[in-house]
Amino acid sequence: YDLLLDVHQVHKVETAGDCYIVSSGILQRDQEGFCQVQAGHDPQQSAARVLAFAVDMLRCSKQVVMPHNGEPVTIRIGLHTGACVSGLIGTKLPKFSIFGDTMNTASRMESTCVPGGIQVSAATWGLLKGGREQWQATGGVLAKGKGLLQTYMWVPPPGFEVSE
């Protein structure tokens, strides 16, 4: 998935266990190529970038075969858009990280998603719904610590296949 980061202009925040966390609209490269916190961004463009990255993740995951059963890897993807706090944590080996309810909600989108799907929060869907993508309302999901959340599943276009 790392090869897709620059293609979609998203930033890899971290991997935690089997969770691959990215963001868009938080960091930008300066003239010398170093990352810095972005002063402002277009949330709609950021959501579209992360969705495009997520779609490519699904496409690529179908190319990876599980060694124990020969089946393609199945992943779940959750997206949420909102405010967060970012900063460096640690003193021995400082690491950039993102915190806040937005991260928790994105995690709930992933954990309640069906395998092989992309589930988005109502906030993210509101930014993406005018695009060319198709969505299906889930009727809401119960999320730990949040209650019932209105969510939407990305509907793959006809012929959505593994790209070579």
PDB file of C-alpha atoms in Angstrom:
ATOM      1  CA  TYR A   1       0.000   0.000   0.000  1.00  0.00           C
ATOM      2  CA  ASP A   2       2.940   2.326   0.591  1.00  0.00           C
ATOM      3  CA  LEU A   3       3.425   2.689  -3.172  1.00  0.00           C
ATOM      4  CA  LEU A   4      -0.093   4.168  -3.423  1.00  0.00           C
ATOM      5  CA  LEU A   5       0.541   6.984  -0.922  1.00  0.00           C
ATOM      6  CA  ASP A   6       2.176   9.413  -3.341  1.00  0.00           C
ATOM      7  CA  VAL A   7      -0.188   8.446  -6.159  1.00  0.00           C
ATOM      8  CA  HIS A   8      -3.165   9.624  -4.087  1.00  0.00           C
ATOM      9  CA  GLN A   9      -1.380  12.345  -2.094  1.00  0.00           C
ATOM     10  CA  VAL A  10      -2.216  10.838   1.290  1.00  0.00           C
ATOM     11  CA  HIS A  11       0.014  10.518   4.336  1.00  0.00           C
ATOM     12  CA  LYS A  12       0.679   7.249   6.159  1.00  0.00           C
ATOM     13  CA  VAL A  13       0.199   7.989   9.839  1.00  0.00           C
ATOM     14  CA  GLU A  14       1.035   4.534  11.150  1.00  0.00           C
ATOM     15  CA  THR A  15       0.290   0.855  11.123  1.00  0.00           C
ATOM     16  CA  ALA A  16      -1.111  -0.548  14.347  1.00  0.00           C
ATOM     17  CA  GLY A  17      -1.524  -4.308  14.284  1.00  0.00           C
ATOM     18  CA  ASP A  18      -3.449  -5.025  11.096  1.00  0.00           C
ATOM     19  CA  CYS A  19      -4.656  -1.422  10.837  1.00  0.00           C
ATOM     20  CA  TYR A  20      -3.168   0.865   8.165  1.00  0.00           C
ATOM     21  CA  ILE A  21      -3.901   4.520   9.018  1.00  0.00           C
ATOM     22  CA  VAL A  22      -3.692   7.381   6.491  1.00  0.00           C
ATOM     23  CA  SER A  23      -4.739  11.018   6.441  1.00  0.00           C
ATOM     24  CA  SER A  24      -5.146  13.800   3.927  1.00  0.00           C
ATOM     25  CA  GLY A  25      -5.209  17.541   4.408  1.00  0.00           C
ATOM     26  CA  ILE A  26      -3.052  17.547   7.545  1.00  0.00           C
ATOM     27  CA  LEU A  27       0.488  17.574   6.189  1.00  0.00           C
ATOM     28  CA  GLN A  28       2.086  19.059   3.101  1.00  0.00           C
ATOM     29  CA  ARG A  29       5.603  19.112   1.729  1.00  0.00           C
ATOM     30  CA  ASP A  30       7.517  22.370   1.877  1.00  0.00           C
ATOM     31  CA  GLN A  31       9.853  23.673  -0.845  1.00  0.00           C
ATOM     32  CA  GLU A  32      12.696  21.521   0.487  1.00  0.00           C
ATOM     33  CA  GLY A  33      10.603  18.331   0.589  1.00  0.00           C
ATOM     34  CA  PHE A  34      10.025  18.251   4.352  1.00  0.00           C
ATOM     35  CA  CYS A  35       6.572  17.624   5.827  1.00  0.00           C
ATOM     36  CA  GLN A  36       4.860  20.436   7.661  1.00  0.00           C
ATOM     37  CA  VAL A  37       1.389  20.964   9.085  1.00  0.00           C
ATOM     38  CA  GLN A  38      -0.880  22.366   6.407  1.00  0.00           C
ATOM     39  CA  ALA A  39      -2.515  25.710   7.269  1.00  0.00           C
ATOM     40  CA  GLY A  40      -5.750  24.953   5.420  1.00  0.00           C
ATOM     41  CA  HIS A  41      -7.227  22.402   3.068  1.00  0.00           C
ATOM     42  CA  ASP A  42     -10.314  21.439   1.107  1.00  0.00           C
ATOM     43  CA  PRO A  43     -12.116  18.699   3.109  1.00  0.00           C
ATOM     44  CA  GLN A  44     -13.966  17.497   0.001  1.00  0.00           C
ATOM     45  CA  GLN A  45     -10.694  17.031  -1.889  1.00  0.00           C
ATOM     46  CA  SER A  46      -9.108  15.310   1.118  1.00  0.00           C
ATOM     47  CA  ALA A  47     -12.036  12.881   1.433  1.00  0.00           C
ATOM     48  CA  ALA A  48     -11.876  12.137  -2.306  1.00  0.00           C
ATOM     49  CA  ARG A  49      -8.138  11.409  -2.081  1.00  0.00           C
ATOM     50  CA  VAL A  50      -8.571   9.005   0.816  1.00  0.00           C
ATOM     51  CA  LEU A  51     -11.478   7.262  -0.930  1.00  0.00           C
ATOM     52  CA  ALA A  52      -9.414   6.830  -4.118  1.00  0.00           C
ATOM     53  CA  PHE A  53      -6.606   5.392  -1.980  1.00  0.00           C
ATOM     54  CA  ALA A  54      -9.084   3.040  -0.259  1.00  0.00           C
ATOM     55  CA  VAL A  55     -10.455   1.812  -3.595  1.00  0.00           C
ATOM     56  CA  ASP A  56      -6.914   1.056  -4.772  1.00  0.00           C
ATOM     57  CA  MET A  57      -6.236  -0.745  -1.469  1.00  0.00           C
ATOM     58  CA  LEU A  58      -9.202  -3.026  -2.161  1.00  0.00           C
ATOM     59  CA  ARG A  59      -7.996  -3.618  -5.699  1.00  0.00           C
ATOM     60  CA  CYS A  60      -4.470  -4.444  -4.542  1.00  0.00           C
ATOM     61  CA  SER A  61      -5.612  -6.639  -1.648  1.00  0.00           C
ATOM     62  CA  LYS A  62      -7.155  -9.048  -4.155  1.00  0.00           C
ATOM     63  CA  GLN A  63      -3.666  -9.737  -5.494  1.00  0.00           C
ATOM     64  CA  VAL A  64      -2.314 -10.937  -2.127  1.00  0.00           C
ATOM     65  CA  VAL A  65      -2.980 -14.591  -1.359  1.00  0.00           C
ATOM     66  CA  MET A  66      -3.195 -16.006   2.163  1.00  0.00           C
ATOM     67  CA  PRO A  67      -0.558 -18.737   2.540  1.00  0.00           C
ATOM     68  CA  HIS A  68      -2.752 -21.064   4.618  1.00  0.00           C
ATOM     69  CA  ASN A  69      -5.740 -21.277   2.241  1.00  0.00           C
ATOM     70  CA  GLY A  70      -4.746 -19.707  -1.086  1.00  0.00           C
ATOM     71  CA  GLU A  71      -7.615 -17.193  -0.857  1.00  0.00           C
ATOM     72  CA  PRO A  72      -7.149 -13.463  -1.527  1.00  0.00           C
ATOM     73  CA  VAL A  73      -6.699 -11.223   1.499  1.00  0.00           C
ATOM     74  CA  THR A  74      -9.934  -9.609   2.619  1.00  0.00           C
ATOM     75  CA  ILE A  75      -9.743  -6.152   4.166  1.00  0.00           C
ATOM     76  CA  ARG A  76     -12.242  -3.750   5.726  1.00  0.00           C
ATOM     77  CA  ILE A  77     -11.872  -0.001   5.274  1.00  0.00           C
ATOM     78  CA  GLY A  78     -13.423   2.775   7.341  1.00  0.00           C
ATOM     79  CA  LEU A  79     -13.349   6.508   6.587  1.00  0.00           C
ATOM     80  CA  HIS A  80     -14.328   9.512   8.680  1.00  0.00           C
ATOM     81  CA  THR A  81     -13.733  13.225   8.256  1.00  0.00           C
ATOM     82  CA  GLY A  82     -13.368  15.672  11.118  1.00  0.00           C
ATOM     83  CA  ALA A  83     -11.172  17.688  13.413  1.00  0.00           C
ATOM     84  CA  CYS A  84      -8.130  16.141  15.052  1.00  0.00           C
ATOM     85  CA  VAL A  85      -5.034  17.010  17.024  1.00  0.00           C
ATOM     86  CA  SER A  86      -1.628  16.115  15.674  1.00  0.00           C
ATOM     87  CA  GLY A  87       1.822  16.223  17.121  1.00  0.00           C
ATOM     88  CA  LEU A  88       5.037  14.466  18.004  1.00  0.00           C
ATOM     89  CA  ILE A  89       4.912  11.955  20.832  1.00  0.00           C
ATOM     90  CA  GLY A  90       7.846  10.491  22.693  1.00  0.00           C
ATOM     91  CA  THR A  91      11.303  11.739  23.611  1.00  0.00           C
ATOM     92  CA  LYS A  92      13.643   8.865  22.677  1.00  0.00           C
ATOM     93  CA  LEU A  93      12.232   8.366  19.178  1.00  0.00           C
ATOM     94  CA  PRO A  94       9.633  11.079  18.502  1.00  0.00           C
ATOM     95  CA  LYS A  95       6.808   9.989  16.238  1.00  0.00           C
ATOM     96  CA  PHE A  96       4.128  12.014  14.462  1.00  0.00           C
ATOM     97  CA  SER A  97       0.621  10.904  15.383  1.00  0.00           C
ATOM     98  CA  ILE A  98      -3.005  11.986  15.149  1.00  0.00           C
ATOM     99  CA  PHE A  99      -5.476  11.948  18.043  1.00  0.00           C
ATOM    100  CA  GLY A 100      -9.099  12.690  18.746  1.00  0.00           C
ATOM    101  CA  ASP A 101     -12.661  11.582  18.218  1.00  0.00           C
ATOM    102  CA  THR A 102     -12.173  11.616  14.441  1.00  0.00           C
ATOM    103  CA  MET A 103      -9.643   8.791  14.797  1.00  0.00           C
ATOM    104  CA  ASN A 104     -12.004   6.860  17.076  1.00  0.00           C
ATOM    105  CA  THR A 105     -14.892   7.242  14.621  1.00  0.00           C
ATOM    106  CA  ALA A 106     -12.735   6.148  11.672  1.00  0.00           C
ATOM    107  CA  SER A 107     -11.744   3.089  13.689  1.00  0.00           C
ATOM    108  CA  ARG A 108     -15.430   2.303  14.334  1.00  0.00           C
ATOM    109  CA  MET A 109     -16.126   2.643  10.594  1.00  0.00           C
ATOM    110  CA  GLU A 110     -13.489  -0.013   9.923  1.00  0.00           C
ATOM    111  CA  SER A 111     -14.444  -2.389  12.741  1.00  0.00           C
ATOM    112  CA  THR A 112     -18.145  -2.419  11.787  1.00  0.00           C
ATOM    113  CA  CYS A 113     -17.522  -2.655   8.030  1.00  0.00           C
ATOM    114  CA  VAL A 114     -18.246  -5.812   6.064  1.00  0.00           C
ATOM    115  CA  PRO A 115     -15.160  -7.669   4.808  1.00  0.00           C
ATOM    116  CA  GLY A 116     -14.116  -6.373   1.389  1.00  0.00           C
ATOM    117  CA  GLY A 117     -15.994  -3.107   1.839  1.00  0.00           C
ATOM    118  CA  ILE A 118     -15.471   0.605   2.361  1.00  0.00           C
ATOM    119  CA  GLN A 119     -17.737   2.168   4.971  1.00  0.00           C
ATOM    120  CA  VAL A 120     -17.884   5.920   5.507  1.00  0.00           C
ATOM    121  CA  SER A 121     -19.432   8.107   8.166  1.00  0.00           C
ATOM    122  CA  ALA A 122     -22.247  10.538   7.384  1.00  0.00           C
ATOM    123  CA  ALA A 123     -19.703  13.382   7.583  1.00  0.00           C
ATOM    124  CA  THR A 124     -17.491  11.817   4.911  1.00  0.00           C
ATOM    125  CA  TRP A 125     -20.458  10.755   2.774  1.00  0.00           C
ATOM    126  CA  GLY A 126     -21.668  14.367   2.838  1.00  0.00           C
ATOM    127  CA  LEU A 127     -18.388  15.410   1.221  1.00  0.00           C
ATOM    128  CA  LEU A 128     -18.357  12.587  -1.345  1.00  0.00           C
ATOM    129  CA  LYS A 129     -22.020  12.172  -2.321  1.00  0.00           C
ATOM    130  CA  GLY A 130     -21.880  14.604  -5.233  1.00  0.00           C
ATOM    131  CA  GLY A 131     -19.144  12.621  -6.965  1.00  0.00           C
ATOM    132  CA  ARG A 132     -19.381   9.790  -9.451  1.00  0.00           C
ATOM    133  CA  GLU A 133     -19.287   7.070  -6.778  1.00  0.00           C
ATOM    134  CA  GLN A 134     -22.364   5.090  -5.773  1.00  0.00           C
ATOM    135  CA  TRP A 135     -23.356   4.666  -2.123  1.00  0.00           C
ATOM    136  CA  GLN A 136     -25.757   2.518  -0.159  1.00  0.00           C
ATOM    137  CA  ALA A 137     -27.082   3.615   3.229  1.00  0.00           C
ATOM    138  CA  THR A 138     -26.557   0.957   5.892  1.00  0.00           C
ATOM    139  CA  GLY A 139     -29.415   2.066   8.124  1.00  0.00           C
ATOM    140  CA  GLY A 140     -26.827   2.791  10.795  1.00  0.00           C
ATOM    141  CA  VAL A 141     -24.359   0.763  12.800  1.00  0.00           C
ATOM    142  CA  LEU A 142     -23.961   0.473  16.549  1.00  0.00           C
ATOM    143  CA  ALA A 143     -20.503   1.699  17.419  1.00  0.00           C
ATOM    144  CA  LYS A 144     -18.920   1.153  20.814  1.00  0.00           C
ATOM    145  CA  GLY A 145     -18.938   4.378  22.798  1.00  0.00           C
ATOM    146  CA  LYS A 146     -20.863   6.231  20.076  1.00  0.00           C
ATOM    147  CA  GLY A 147     -24.283   4.618  19.748  1.00  0.00           C
ATOM    148  CA  LEU A 148     -26.043   4.445  16.391  1.00  0.00           C
ATOM    149  CA  LEU A 149     -24.042   6.057  13.582  1.00  0.00           C
ATOM    150  CA  GLN A 150     -25.436   6.682  10.120  1.00  0.00           C
ATOM    151  CA  THR A 151     -23.032   5.143   7.629  1.00  0.00           C
ATOM    152  CA  TYR A 152     -22.777   4.448   3.927  1.00  0.00           C
ATOM    153  CA  MET A 153     -21.121   1.645   1.980  1.00  0.00           C
ATOM    154  CA  TRP A 154     -19.231   2.299  -1.242  1.00  0.00           C
ATOM    155  CA  VAL A 155     -20.805   0.373  -4.114  1.00  0.00           C
ATOM    156  CA  PRO A 156     -18.141  -0.888  -6.538  1.00  0.00           C
ATOM    157  CA  PRO A 157     -18.812   0.031 -10.173  1.00  0.00           C
ATOM    158  CA  PRO A 158     -19.691  -2.754 -12.615  1.00  0.00           C
ATOM    159  CA  GLY A 159     -16.551  -4.611 -13.645  1.00  0.00           C
ATOM    160  CA  PHE A 160     -14.541  -3.590 -10.549  1.00  0.00           C
ATOM    161  CA  GLU A 161     -11.625  -5.979 -10.824  1.00  0.00           C
ATOM    162  CA  VAL A 162      -8.042  -6.440  -9.835  1.00  0.00           C
ATOM    163  CA  SER A 163      -5.831  -4.067 -11.816  1.00  0.00           C
ATOM    164  CA  GLU A 164      -2.612  -5.418 -13.245  1.00  0.00           C
TER     165      GLU A 164
END
